[in-house]
XYZ file of C-alpha atoms in Angstrom:
311
model
C -117.059 84.392 -78.647
C -118.032 82.816 -82.100
C -116.334 83.432 -85.287
C -117.850 85.040 -88.094
C -117.762 86.462 -91.340
C -113.981 87.792 -91.482
C -113.285 92.508 -93.066
C -112.648 92.326 -95.861
C -109.530 93.827 -95.795
C -106.828 92.728 -92.265
C -105.815 96.586 -91.074
C -105.807 97.287 -86.884
C -106.108 99.831 -85.212
C -109.753 100.669 -86.721
C -113.299 101.922 -84.782
C -116.785 100.914 -85.509
C -119.794 102.538 -85.657
C -123.536 101.490 -86.010
C -125.734 102.778 -88.931
C -128.540 101.380 -89.498
C -128.611 98.221 -87.829
C -125.343 97.523 -89.793
C -121.767 97.651 -88.407
C -119.308 100.254 -90.391
C -115.295 101.138 -90.003
C -113.025 102.535 -92.062
C -108.985 102.305 -93.290
C -106.999 101.070 -90.799
C -102.933 100.421 -91.376
C -101.035 97.290 -91.612
C -96.779 96.629 -91.559
C -96.009 94.887 -95.378
C -91.670 94.367 -95.526
C -92.146 97.153 -98.105
C -93.467 99.848 -94.675
C -96.462 101.592 -93.557
C -99.611 100.702 -95.297
C -102.773 103.111 -94.905
C -106.162 101.690 -95.819
C -108.589 104.024 -97.350
C -111.347 101.121 -97.956
C -114.766 101.417 -95.620
C -117.503 98.160 -95.374
C -120.414 97.765 -93.538
C -121.480 94.191 -91.281
C -124.985 92.698 -91.199
C -124.839 91.406 -88.941
C -128.680 89.915 -90.368
C -126.554 87.906 -92.654
C -123.477 88.219 -91.871
C -122.016 89.400 -94.277
C -120.056 92.931 -95.541
C -120.455 94.859 -98.420
C -118.136 98.163 -98.972
C -119.198 101.626 -99.527
C -117.037 104.863 -100.293
C -114.137 104.715 -100.254
C -112.506 107.552 -97.984
C -111.011 110.165 -100.084
C -107.964 110.278 -97.937
C -106.557 106.581 -96.202
C -106.362 107.279 -93.102
C -104.886 105.012 -89.686
C -106.710 104.971 -85.846
C -109.459 107.785 -88.158
C -113.258 108.585 -85.563
C -115.374 106.623 -87.097
C -119.100 108.041 -85.547
C -122.780 108.184 -85.782
C -124.402 111.288 -84.701
C -127.821 112.672 -85.334
C -128.582 109.573 -87.637
C -125.828 109.984 -89.915
C -122.167 109.247 -90.333
C -118.818 110.162 -89.896
C -115.437 110.037 -89.919
C -112.777 112.564 -87.992
C -109.375 112.729 -87.614
C -106.960 110.195 -87.644
C -103.188 109.670 -88.476
C -101.646 110.431 -92.566
C -99.014 108.536 -94.439
C -97.383 111.370 -96.466
C -93.940 111.772 -98.025
C -92.801 113.760 -94.526
C -93.814 110.827 -92.737
C -96.757 107.661 -91.556
C -97.972 109.976 -88.462
C -99.168 112.723 -89.988
C -101.916 113.980 -87.164
C -105.238 114.653 -89.247
C -107.921 117.869 -88.740
C -110.097 116.863 -91.797
C -114.279 115.114 -90.773
C -116.072 114.396 -93.540
C -120.189 112.296 -93.408
C -121.237 110.120 -95.949
C -124.317 111.884 -97.886
C -126.025 110.677 -101.039
C -123.424 108.261 -101.601
C -120.248 109.618 -100.920
C -118.296 111.699 -98.497
C -118.040 115.104 -98.550
C -116.626 117.199 -95.677
C -116.916 118.561 -93.128
C -116.093 120.970 -89.987
C -112.331 119.830 -89.553
C -110.757 119.931 -86.307
C -110.336 123.180 -84.437
C -106.684 121.629 -84.036
C -105.067 117.658 -85.209
C -105.656 115.347 -82.650
C -105.942 111.297 -82.902
C -105.791 108.444 -81.378
C -109.361 109.225 -79.809
C -111.989 108.342 -78.661
C -115.115 108.863 -80.414
C -119.122 109.019 -79.190
C -122.308 109.934 -80.882
C -125.113 110.813 -78.642
C -127.567 112.465 -80.247
C -126.911 114.827 -82.433
C -123.466 115.667 -81.296
C -120.358 114.432 -81.723
C -117.984 113.765 -79.061
C -113.688 113.042 -79.318
C -112.055 112.613 -75.821
C -108.419 112.124 -75.536
C -105.918 110.894 -77.310
C -102.912 112.442 -79.067
C -101.540 116.093 -80.793
C -99.248 117.070 -81.863
C -96.489 118.573 -78.965
C -94.952 121.677 -81.633
C -94.211 122.345 -84.547
C -92.729 118.828 -86.436
C -95.833 116.791 -86.616
C -95.464 113.421 -89.557
C -94.155 111.364 -86.982
C -95.801 109.053 -83.980
C -92.718 110.691 -81.128
C -94.055 113.748 -82.212
C -96.905 113.784 -80.660
C -97.992 114.268 -76.657
C -101.060 112.363 -75.656
C -104.037 114.895 -74.463
C -106.700 115.360 -72.627
C -109.324 117.229 -74.161
C -112.059 116.784 -75.170
C -114.379 118.390 -78.273
C -118.028 119.213 -79.581
C -119.490 119.062 -82.709
C -122.568 121.221 -82.050
C -125.370 121.748 -84.751
C -121.827 121.737 -87.352
C -118.901 123.706 -85.096
C -116.397 122.684 -82.649
C -117.116 123.250 -79.140
C -114.959 122.716 -75.972
C -116.576 120.631 -73.237
C -115.078 119.823 -69.729
C -111.244 117.900 -70.218
C -110.905 114.024 -69.505
C -109.643 113.911 -66.065
C -106.599 112.302 -67.318
C -104.280 112.841 -70.746
C -104.336 109.261 -72.669
C -104.509 107.413 -75.552
C -105.912 104.635 -76.633
C -109.103 104.160 -74.810
C -112.922 102.742 -75.221
C -115.611 105.056 -75.134
C -119.080 104.048 -75.072
C -122.251 105.420 -74.394
C -124.447 103.923 -71.951
C -127.188 105.047 -69.014
C -126.781 108.845 -71.340
C -123.321 109.004 -70.508
C -119.917 108.592 -71.624
C -118.258 105.993 -70.788
C -114.228 105.861 -70.939
C -111.895 103.065 -70.073
C -108.579 102.120 -70.745
C -105.796 103.861 -72.717
C -102.281 104.261 -71.705
C -99.527 106.965 -71.354
C -96.417 107.232 -73.388
C -94.301 107.540 -69.691
C -96.946 105.670 -68.316
C -98.147 102.819 -69.804
C -101.380 101.357 -69.660
C -104.285 102.281 -67.212
C -107.342 100.198 -66.552
C -108.842 103.718 -65.289
C -113.048 104.357 -65.998
C -114.327 107.465 -66.231
C -117.899 108.827 -67.078
C -118.465 112.522 -68.791
C -122.666 113.409 -67.751
C -123.600 115.291 -71.025
C -126.249 117.594 -68.777
C -123.839 119.181 -66.038
C -120.548 118.865 -68.122
C -118.891 116.527 -65.561
C -116.088 113.416 -64.919
C -116.455 110.486 -62.708
C -113.742 107.787 -62.102
C -115.025 104.637 -61.285
C -114.110 101.090 -60.729
C -111.293 100.348 -62.880
C -110.269 97.212 -65.369
C -108.603 94.697 -63.310
C -104.881 93.253 -64.236
C -104.795 90.424 -66.541
C -104.897 86.949 -64.394
C -103.181 85.774 -67.497
C -100.722 88.596 -68.040
C -100.279 89.843 -64.868
C -100.234 93.079 -66.457
C -102.405 95.987 -66.826
C -104.662 95.883 -69.133
C -105.999 98.781 -71.073
C -104.175 100.371 -74.400
C -105.461 99.781 -77.485
C -108.878 97.975 -76.035
C -112.031 97.957 -77.516
C -115.134 98.278 -75.880
C -119.321 98.378 -76.877
C -122.623 98.257 -74.180
C -124.616 95.824 -74.517
C -127.137 94.887 -72.168
C -127.089 97.301 -69.661
C -123.733 96.583 -69.466
C -120.038 97.735 -70.773
C -118.411 94.665 -72.219
C -114.706 95.379 -73.102
C -111.595 93.283 -74.345
C -108.463 93.216 -75.677
C -106.085 95.658 -75.546
C -101.709 94.837 -75.054
C -99.013 96.245 -73.424
C -95.029 96.827 -73.194
C -92.129 95.293 -71.152
C -89.354 97.342 -70.701
C -86.678 96.839 -73.164
C -89.207 95.729 -75.495
C -91.642 92.364 -76.196
C -94.890 92.804 -74.391
C -97.972 90.873 -75.098
C -101.783 91.579 -76.235
C -104.639 90.320 -74.364
C -108.097 87.969 -75.309
C -109.775 88.875 -72.423
C -113.184 90.437 -71.295
C -114.797 92.374 -68.752
C -118.503 93.365 -67.720
C -118.843 96.429 -66.137
C -122.117 96.793 -63.689
C -122.885 99.666 -63.563
C -125.540 99.256 -60.981
C -122.448 97.440 -58.981
C -119.766 99.759 -60.038
C -118.048 96.154 -60.657
C -116.117 94.583 -63.050
C -116.065 90.488 -63.686
C -114.381 88.528 -66.022
C -116.086 87.545 -68.541
C -115.116 84.869 -72.238
C -111.626 84.992 -73.481
C -111.556 85.998 -76.756
C -110.212 82.749 -79.501
C -108.046 84.804 -81.068
C -106.683 88.013 -79.130
C -106.172 91.621 -80.761
C -105.856 95.277 -79.541
C -106.639 98.057 -81.828
C -109.590 96.216 -83.110
C -113.214 97.839 -83.381
C -116.063 97.073 -81.426
C -119.839 97.770 -81.931
C -123.361 95.589 -80.382
C -125.875 95.004 -82.307
C -129.472 93.531 -80.547
C -127.782 92.582 -77.193
C -124.064 91.085 -79.325
C -121.053 92.721 -79.049
C -118.753 91.950 -82.196
C -115.127 92.418 -81.775
C -113.455 93.988 -85.393
C -109.707 93.164 -86.763
C -107.000 94.223 -85.332
C -103.201 92.990 -84.366
C -102.383 89.506 -83.286
C -99.152 90.619 -81.878
C -97.889 92.934 -79.686
C -97.367 96.468 -81.660
C -97.501 96.288 -85.184
C -96.541 92.976 -88.213
C -99.616 90.961 -87.661
C -103.049 92.409 -88.560
C -105.977 90.535 -88.986
C -109.542 90.638 -90.285
C -110.935 88.229 -87.432
C -114.091 88.814 -86.652
C -115.846 87.221 -83.202
C -119.867 87.906 -81.740
C -120.135 87.918 -78.349
C -123.696 87.290 -77.419
C -124.758 86.759 -73.880
C -126.170 83.955 -72.708
C -129.605 85.104 -70.346
């Protein structure tokens, strides 16, 4: 991993997508002394120049917003808003960047955040995450894990086969025409290394080899990790774990998955351990963007690192 130009702001709980060779990320949160701060900023990173440029701000600030490119268009879907009611208001909003500004797109049928979002052709997939458990929708503990799988087709949302398990804070990437969902966690069960592959043609999920436990921290890599595809492999890194009674840790490990062998192998560790970070790949290089450097909140960063696999 090598250090690249930092994100213009510090943040965690963000996602990224690639549009026209540039990596775009948006929103995020920072824990400050006066409370939670939620961002509305959007920026694009050009790997060729190692420089960030800011794009139009979101219509409303969001943390955990899905950033997805589908059909050549940049989309922001769902996420949490901060309002007078609470810091974790799960939303249904969706915006598309058009002609230099954000326009409202078809909103979700019901709120969904801490999900994974991917574009596959013209279709936008939103999978797992958290949804309100009941009428209340303002705080984190008012949300439940979900296995819901939505697909936006021609401007409308349809339901696809649910994920094999309900979980939040997983990561996803597209490889060989399939959607791969790795890691994540549940409130009751903690982190999982589970790897599931979705075949869109068959509307079918298959379970594959899970991400191994961390050798360095002797805990399961799972919640809050990031993942991208590069060179025909999945590259997963980061995440966090929680200890009973409080505390926990943040992972620096990188794991490389070979689909031909259904096998994970250890890769080089990131220079800065992080969770709630964004991932993207351009021209075979993988980028780890921002994220929190301590478990939960309190130490968001703007650190950007690049991983280029040797021949």
